[in-house]
JSON list of C-alpha atoms and ligand atoms in Angstrom, two decimals:
[
{"chain": "R", "resi": 817, "resn": "MET", "atom": "CA", "xyz": [-5.84, 8.54, -5.80]},
{"chain": "R", "resi": 818, "resn": "ILE", "atom": "CA", "xyz": [-6.30, 12.37, -5.72]},
{"chain": "R", "resi": 819, "resn": "THR", "atom": "CA", "xyz": [-9.60, 13.70, -7.32]},
{"chain": "R", "resi": 820, "resn": "GLN", "atom": "CA", "xyz": [-9.52, 17.05, -7.28]},
{"chain": "R", "resi": 821, "resn": "ILE", "atom": "CA", "xyz": [-9.08, 20.37, -5.63]},
{"chain": "R", "resi": 822, "resn": "ASP", "atom": "CA", "xyz": [-11.36, 20.13, -2.55]},
{"chain": "R", "resi": 823, "resn": "HIS", "atom": "CA", "xyz": [-10.35, 23.62, -0.90]},
{"chain": "R", "resi": 824, "resn": "ILE", "atom": "CA", "xyz": [-7.73, 26.54, -0.49]},
{"chain": "R", "resi": 825, "resn": "GLY", "atom": "CA", "xyz": [-7.16, 27.62, 3.36]},
{"chain": "R", "resi": 826, "resn": "ILE", "atom": "CA", "xyz": [-6.67, 31.22, 3.77]},
{"chain": "R", "resi": 827, "resn": "ALA", "atom": "CA", "xyz": [-5.36, 32.37, 6.91]},
{"chain": "R", "resi": 828, "resn": "VAL", "atom": "CA", "xyz": [-7.06, 35.43, 7.92]},
{"chain": "R", "resi": 829, "resn": "GLN", "atom": "CA", "xyz": [-6.68, 37.60, 11.35]},
{"chain": "R", "resi": 830, "resn": "ASP", "atom": "CA", "xyz": [-10.57, 38.35, 10.88]},
{"chain": "R", "resi": 831, "resn": "LEU", "atom": "CA", "xyz": [-13.24, 36.20, 10.13]},
{"chain": "R", "resi": 832, "resn": "GLU", "atom": "CA", "xyz": [-15.69, 38.56, 9.75]},
{"chain": "R", "resi": 833, "resn": "ALA", "atom": "CA", "xyz": [-13.33, 41.20, 7.69]},
{"chain": "R", "resi": 834, "resn": "ALA", "atom": "CA", "xyz": [-12.41, 38.55, 5.78]},
{"chain": "R", "resi": 835, "resn": "MET", "atom": "CA", "xyz": [-16.14, 37.31, 4.87]},
{"chain": "R", "resi": 836, "resn": "GLU", "atom": "CA", "xyz": [-17.01, 40.98, 4.11]},
{"chain": "R", "resi": 837, "resn": "LEU", "atom": "CA", "xyz": [-14.34, 41.27, 1.60]},
{"chain": "R", "resi": 838, "resn": "TYR", "atom": "CA", "xyz": [-15.72, 38.21, -0.16]},
{"chain": "R", "resi": 839, "resn": "ARG", "atom": "CA", "xyz": [-19.34, 39.43, -0.07]},
{"chain": "R", "resi": 840, "resn": "GLY", "atom": "CA", "xyz": [-18.08, 42.62, -1.61]},
{"chain": "R", "resi": 841, "resn": "LEU", "atom": "CA", "xyz": [-16.19, 40.76, -4.46]},
{"chain": "R", "resi": 842, "resn": "PHE", "atom": "CA", "xyz": [-17.54, 38.19, -5.15]},
{"chain": "R", "resi": 843, "resn": "GLY", "atom": "CA", "xyz": [-21.45, 38.41, -3.79]},
{"chain": "R", "resi": 844, "resn": "VAL", "atom": "CA", "xyz": [-21.19, 35.30, -1.62]},
{"chain": "R", "resi": 845, "resn": "GLU", "atom": "CA", "xyz": [-24.62, 35.33, 0.33]},
{"chain": "R", "resi": 846, "resn": "THR", "atom": "CA", "xyz": [-23.93, 32.29, 2.37]},
{"chain": "R", "resi": 847, "resn": "PHE", "atom": "CA", "xyz": [-20.98, 31.21, 4.36]},
{"chain": "R", "resi": 848, "resn": "HIS", "atom": "CA", "xyz": [-20.40, 27.96, 6.43]},
{"chain": "R", "resi": 849, "resn": "GLN", "atom": "CA", "xyz": [-19.09, 28.66, 9.47]},
{"chain": "R", "resi": 850, "resn": "GLU", "atom": "CA", "xyz": [-17.70, 25.79, 11.91]},
{"chain": "R", "resi": 851, "resn": "THR", "atom": "CA", "xyz": [-15.20, 25.65, 14.67]},
{"chain": "R", "resi": 852, "resn": "VAL", "atom": "CA", "xyz": [-12.47, 22.97, 14.82]},
{"chain": "R", "resi": 853, "resn": "GLU", "atom": "CA", "xyz": [-11.25, 22.75, 18.38]},
{"chain": "R", "resi": 854, "resn": "SER", "atom": "CA", "xyz": [-8.86, 19.86, 17.80]},
{"chain": "R", "resi": 855, "resn": "GLN", "atom": "CA", "xyz": [-7.25, 22.07, 14.85]},
{"chain": "R", "resi": 856, "resn": "GLY", "atom": "CA", "xyz": [-7.46, 25.33, 16.71]},
{"chain": "R", "resi": 857, "resn": "VAL", "atom": "CA", "xyz": [-9.46, 27.16, 13.81]},
{"chain": "R", "resi": 858, "resn": "ALA", "atom": "CA", "xyz": [-12.76, 28.98, 13.04]},
{"chain": "R", "resi": 859, "resn": "ILE", "atom": "CA", "xyz": [-13.48, 29.18, 9.67]},
{"chain": "R", "resi": 860, "resn": "ALA", "atom": "CA", "xyz": [-15.82, 30.75, 7.11]},
{"chain": "R", "resi": 861, "resn": "SER", "atom": "CA", "xyz": [-16.34, 28.69, 4.03]},
{"chain": "R", "resi": 862, "resn": "PHE", "atom": "CA", "xyz": [-18.09, 29.08, 0.22]},
{"chain": "R", "resi": 863, "resn": "LEU", "atom": "CA", "xyz": [-17.61, 27.22, -3.00]},
{"chain": "R", "resi": 864, "resn": "VAL", "atom": "CA", "xyz": [-16.47, 28.50, -6.39]},
{"chain": "R", "resi": 865, "resn": "GLY", "atom": "CA", "xyz": [-17.64, 25.82, -8.74]},
{"chain": "R", "resi": 866, "resn": "GLN", "atom": "CA", "xyz": [-16.50, 22.64, -6.99]},
{"chain": "R", "resi": 867, "resn": "VAL", "atom": "CA", "xyz": [-13.72, 24.37, -5.04]},
{"chain": "R", "resi": 868, "resn": "ARG", "atom": "CA", "xyz": [-14.11, 25.82, -1.53]},
{"chain": "R", "resi": 869, "resn": "ILE", "atom": "CA", "xyz": [-12.30, 29.11, -0.38]},
{"chain": "R", "resi": 870, "resn": "GLU", "atom": "CA", "xyz": [-11.68, 28.11, 3.44]},
{"chain": "R", "resi": 871, "resn": "LEU", "atom": "CA", "xyz": [-11.09, 31.37, 5.19]},
{"chain": "R", "resi": 872, "resn": "THR", "atom": "CA", "xyz": [-9.35, 30.38, 8.66]},
{"chain": "R", "resi": 873, "resn": "ALA", "atom": "CA", "xyz": [-8.77, 31.87, 11.57]},
{"chain": "R", "resi": 874, "resn": "ALA", "atom": "CA", "xyz": [-7.12, 31.22, 15.13]},
{"chain": "R", "resi": 875, "resn": "LEU", "atom": "CA", "xyz": [-8.60, 30.29, 18.07]},
{"chain": "R", "resi": 876, "resn": "ASN", "atom": "CA", "xyz": [-6.03, 30.74, 20.25]},
{"chain": "R", "resi": 877, "resn": "SER", "atom": "CA", "xyz": [-2.20, 31.61, 20.46]},
{"chain": "R", "resi": 878, "resn": "ASP", "atom": "CA", "xyz": [-1.38, 27.82, 20.16]},
{"chain": "R", "resi": 879, "resn": "SER", "atom": "CA", "xyz": [-3.00, 27.22, 17.04]},
{"chain": "R", "resi": 880, "resn": "PRO", "atom": "CA", "xyz": [-1.01, 26.70, 13.73]},
{"chain": "R", "resi": 881, "resn": "ILE", "atom": "CA", "xyz": [-3.11, 29.65, 11.88]},
{"chain": "R", "resi": 882, "resn": "ALA", "atom": "CA", "xyz": [-1.67, 31.80, 14.92]},
{"chain": "R", "resi": 883, "resn": "SER", "atom": "CA", "xyz": [1.99, 31.14, 14.37]},
{"chain": "R", "resi": 884, "resn": "PHE", "atom": "CA", "xyz": [1.70, 31.31, 10.67]},
{"chain": "R", "resi": 885, "resn": "LEU", "atom": "CA", "xyz": [-0.14, 34.93, 10.76]},
{"chain": "R", "resi": 886, "resn": "ALA", "atom": "CA", "xyz": [2.79, 35.77, 13.40]},
{"chain": "R", "resi": 887, "resn": "LYS", "atom": "CA", "xyz": [5.52, 34.44, 10.71]},
{"chain": "R", "resi": 888, "resn": "ARG", "atom": "CA", "xyz": [4.08, 35.28, 7.37]},
{"chain": "R", "resi": 889, "resn": "GLY", "atom": "CA", "xyz": [0.99, 37.20, 7.66]},
{"chain": "R", "resi": 890, "resn": "GLU", "atom": "CA", "xyz": [-2.40, 36.75, 6.08]},
{"chain": "R", "resi": 891, "resn": "GLY", "atom": "CA", "xyz": [-2.39, 34.66, 2.75]},
{"chain": "R", "resi": 892, "resn": "ILE", "atom": "CA", "xyz": [-2.71, 31.37, 1.23]},
{"chain": "R", "resi": 893, "resn": "HIS", "atom": "CA", "xyz": [-2.25, 28.80, 3.80]},
{"chain": "R", "resi": 894, "resn": "HIS", "atom": "CA", "xyz": [-2.52, 25.37, 2.14]},
{"chain": "R", "resi": 895, "resn": "VAL", "atom": "CA", "xyz": [-4.02, 23.77, -0.59]},
{"chain": "R", "resi": 896, "resn": "ALA", "atom": "CA", "xyz": [-6.30, 20.69, 0.16]},
{"chain": "R", "resi": 897, "resn": "PHE", "atom": "CA", "xyz": [-6.11, 17.93, -2.24]},
{"chain": "R", "resi": 898, "resn": "ARG", "atom": "CA", "xyz": [-9.52, 15.36, -2.51]},
{"chain": "R", "resi": 899, "resn": "SER", "atom": "CA", "xyz": [-8.52, 11.86, -2.02]},
{"chain": "R", "resi": 900, "resn": "ASP", "atom": "CA", "xyz": [-10.74, 8.90, -2.51]},
{"chain": "R", "resi": 901, "resn": "ALA", "atom": "CA", "xyz": [-7.77, 6.54, -0.64]},
{"chain": "R", "resi": 902, "resn": "ILE", "atom": "CA", "xyz": [-6.18, 8.81, 2.05]},
{"chain": "R", "resi": 903, "resn": "GLU", "atom": "CA", "xyz": [-4.22, 5.96, 3.60]},
{"chain": "R", "resi": 904, "resn": "GLY", "atom": "CA", "xyz": [-2.50, 4.90, 0.46]},
{"chain": "R", "resi": 905, "resn": "ASP", "atom": "CA", "xyz": [-2.24, 8.50, -0.69]},
{"chain": "R", "resi": 906, "resn": "LEU", "atom": "CA", "xyz": [-0.36, 9.25, 1.95]},
{"chain": "R", "resi": 907, "resn": "ARG", "atom": "CA", "xyz": [1.77, 6.12, 2.30]},
{"chain": "R", "resi": 908, "resn": "ARG", "atom": "CA", "xyz": [2.66, 6.96, -0.96]},
{"chain": "R", "resi": 909, "resn": "ALA", "atom": "CA", "xyz": [3.76, 9.98, -0.15]},
{"chain": "R", "resi": 910, "resn": "GLN", "atom": "CA", "xyz": [6.12, 8.99, 2.52]},
{"chain": "R", "resi": 911, "resn": "ASP", "atom": "CA", "xyz": [7.29, 6.02, 0.44]},
{"chain": "R", "resi": 912, "resn": "ARG", "atom": "CA", "xyz": [8.61, 9.09, -1.80]},
{"chain": "R", "resi": 913, "resn": "GLY", "atom": "CA", "xyz": [10.41, 10.84, 0.90]},
{"chain": "R", "resi": 914, "resn": "VAL", "atom": "CA", "xyz": [8.03, 13.11, 1.59]},
{"chain": "R", "resi": 915, "resn": "GLN", "atom": "CA", "xyz": [7.70, 14.39, 5.36]},
{"chain": "R", "resi": 916, "resn": "LEU", "atom": "CA", "xyz": [4.11, 13.81, 6.79]},
{"chain": "R", "resi": 917, "resn": "ILE", "atom": "CA", "xyz": [2.69, 16.20, 9.85]},
{"chain": "R", "resi": 918, "resn": "ASN", "atom": "CA", "xyz": [0.04, 13.80, 10.37]},
{"chain": "R", "resi": 919, "resn": "HIS", "atom": "CA", "xyz": [1.03, 10.18, 9.86]},
{"chain": "R", "resi": 920, "resn": "GLU", "atom": "CA", "xyz": [-3.03, 9.12, 10.35]},
{"chain": "R", "resi": 921, "resn": "PRO", "atom": "CA", "xyz": [-6.25, 11.40, 8.90]},
{"chain": "R", "resi": 922, "resn": "GLN", "atom": "CA", "xyz": [-7.53, 13.63, 11.68]},
{"chain": "R", "resi": 923, "resn": "PRO", "atom": "CA", "xyz": [-10.63, 14.97, 12.16]},
{"chain": "R", "resi": 924, "resn": "GLY", "atom": "CA", "xyz": [-11.24, 18.28, 9.96]},
{"chain": "R", "resi": 925, "resn": "ALA", "atom": "CA", "xyz": [-13.99, 20.60, 8.98]},
{"chain": "R", "resi": 926, "resn": "HIS", "atom": "CA", "xyz": [-16.97, 19.68, 6.62]},
{"chain": "R", "resi": 927, "resn": "ASP", "atom": "CA", "xyz": [-16.92, 16.26, 8.78]},
{"chain": "R", "resi": 928, "resn": "MET", "atom": "CA", "xyz": [-14.13, 15.15, 6.40]},
{"chain": "R", "resi": 929, "resn": "LEU", "atom": "CA", "xyz": [-10.85, 13.25, 7.31]},
{"chain": "R", "resi": 930, "resn": "ILE", "atom": "CA", "xyz": [-7.46, 15.41, 6.88]},
{"chain": "R", "resi": 931, "resn": "ALA", "atom": "CA", "xyz": [-3.83, 15.23, 6.98]},
{"chain": "R", "resi": 932, "resn": "PHE", "atom": "CA", "xyz": [-1.12, 17.44, 6.60]},
{"chain": "R", "resi": 933, "resn": "LEU", "atom": "CA", "xyz": [2.49, 17.17, 4.39]},
{"chain": "R", "resi": 934, "resn": "HIS", "atom": "CA", "xyz": [5.19, 18.99, 5.59]},
{"chain": "R", "resi": 935, "resn": "PRO", "atom": "CA", "xyz": [5.68, 21.89, 3.18]},
{"chain": "R", "resi": 936, "resn": "LYS", "atom": "CA", "xyz": [9.42, 21.57, 3.36]},
{"chain": "R", "resi": 937, "resn": "SER", "atom": "CA", "xyz": [9.35, 18.38, 1.60]},
{"chain": "R", "resi": 938, "resn": "THR", "atom": "CA", "xyz": [6.42, 19.77, -1.03]},
{"chain": "R", "resi": 939, "resn": "GLY", "atom": "CA", "xyz": [8.35, 22.74, -2.52]},
{"chain": "R", "resi": 940, "resn": "GLY", "atom": "CA", "xyz": [7.22, 25.01, 0.15]},
{"chain": "R", "resi": 941, "resn": "VAL", "atom": "CA", "xyz": [3.33, 24.47, -0.12]},
{"chain": "R", "resi": 942, "resn": "LEU", "atom": "CA", "xyz": [1.38, 23.44, 2.60]},
{"chain": "R", "resi": 943, "resn": "MET", "atom": "CA", "xyz": [-0.40, 20.43, 1.31]},
{"chain": "R", "resi": 944, "resn": "GLU", "atom": "CA", "xyz": [-3.67, 18.73, 2.68]},
{"chain": "R", "resi": 945, "resn": "TYR", "atom": "CA", "xyz": [-5.44, 15.41, 1.85]},
{"chain": "R", "resi": 946, "resn": "CYS", "atom": "CA", "xyz": [-8.76, 15.12, 3.13]},
{"chain": "R", "resi": 947, "resn": "THR", "atom": "CA", "xyz": [-11.46, 12.49, 2.48]},
{"chain": "R", "resi": 948, "resn": "GLU", "atom": "CA", "xyz": [-14.70, 12.17, 3.29]},
{"chain": "R", "resi": 949, "resn": "LYS", "atom": "CA", "xyz": [-15.88, 10.07, 6.36]},
{"chain": "P", "resi": 2208, "resn": "ZN", "atom": "ZN1", "xyz": [-8.14, 22.40, 4.66]}
]
């Protein structure tokens, strides 16, 4: 079951510049920073209530974030929904005709398992399901 919005991923060109923006706007003092090599991303995140804002930059030109930035520029990249039973939620999505990008949960930031649903079958929204390991 989906239990809450976990985070909103925002694609940025320059992580430092994006952090400076949110420091100035919201007075964010500390960011959680992490590199996820397997996803090709470097992130800086902070909490707004229960929801994390996850600023995400590409680690290299093969990164999915690099192709997103090239096609669409900076902006909202994905919405991540927290699941308490990710395999079942993925199966349910697939049974309803949703195309999965990840059929099996993958390691993501914050020591979570994540899987993406294809935006072509979710009304143009790149959705991520995530769960604590
Ligand atoms: Zn995410």
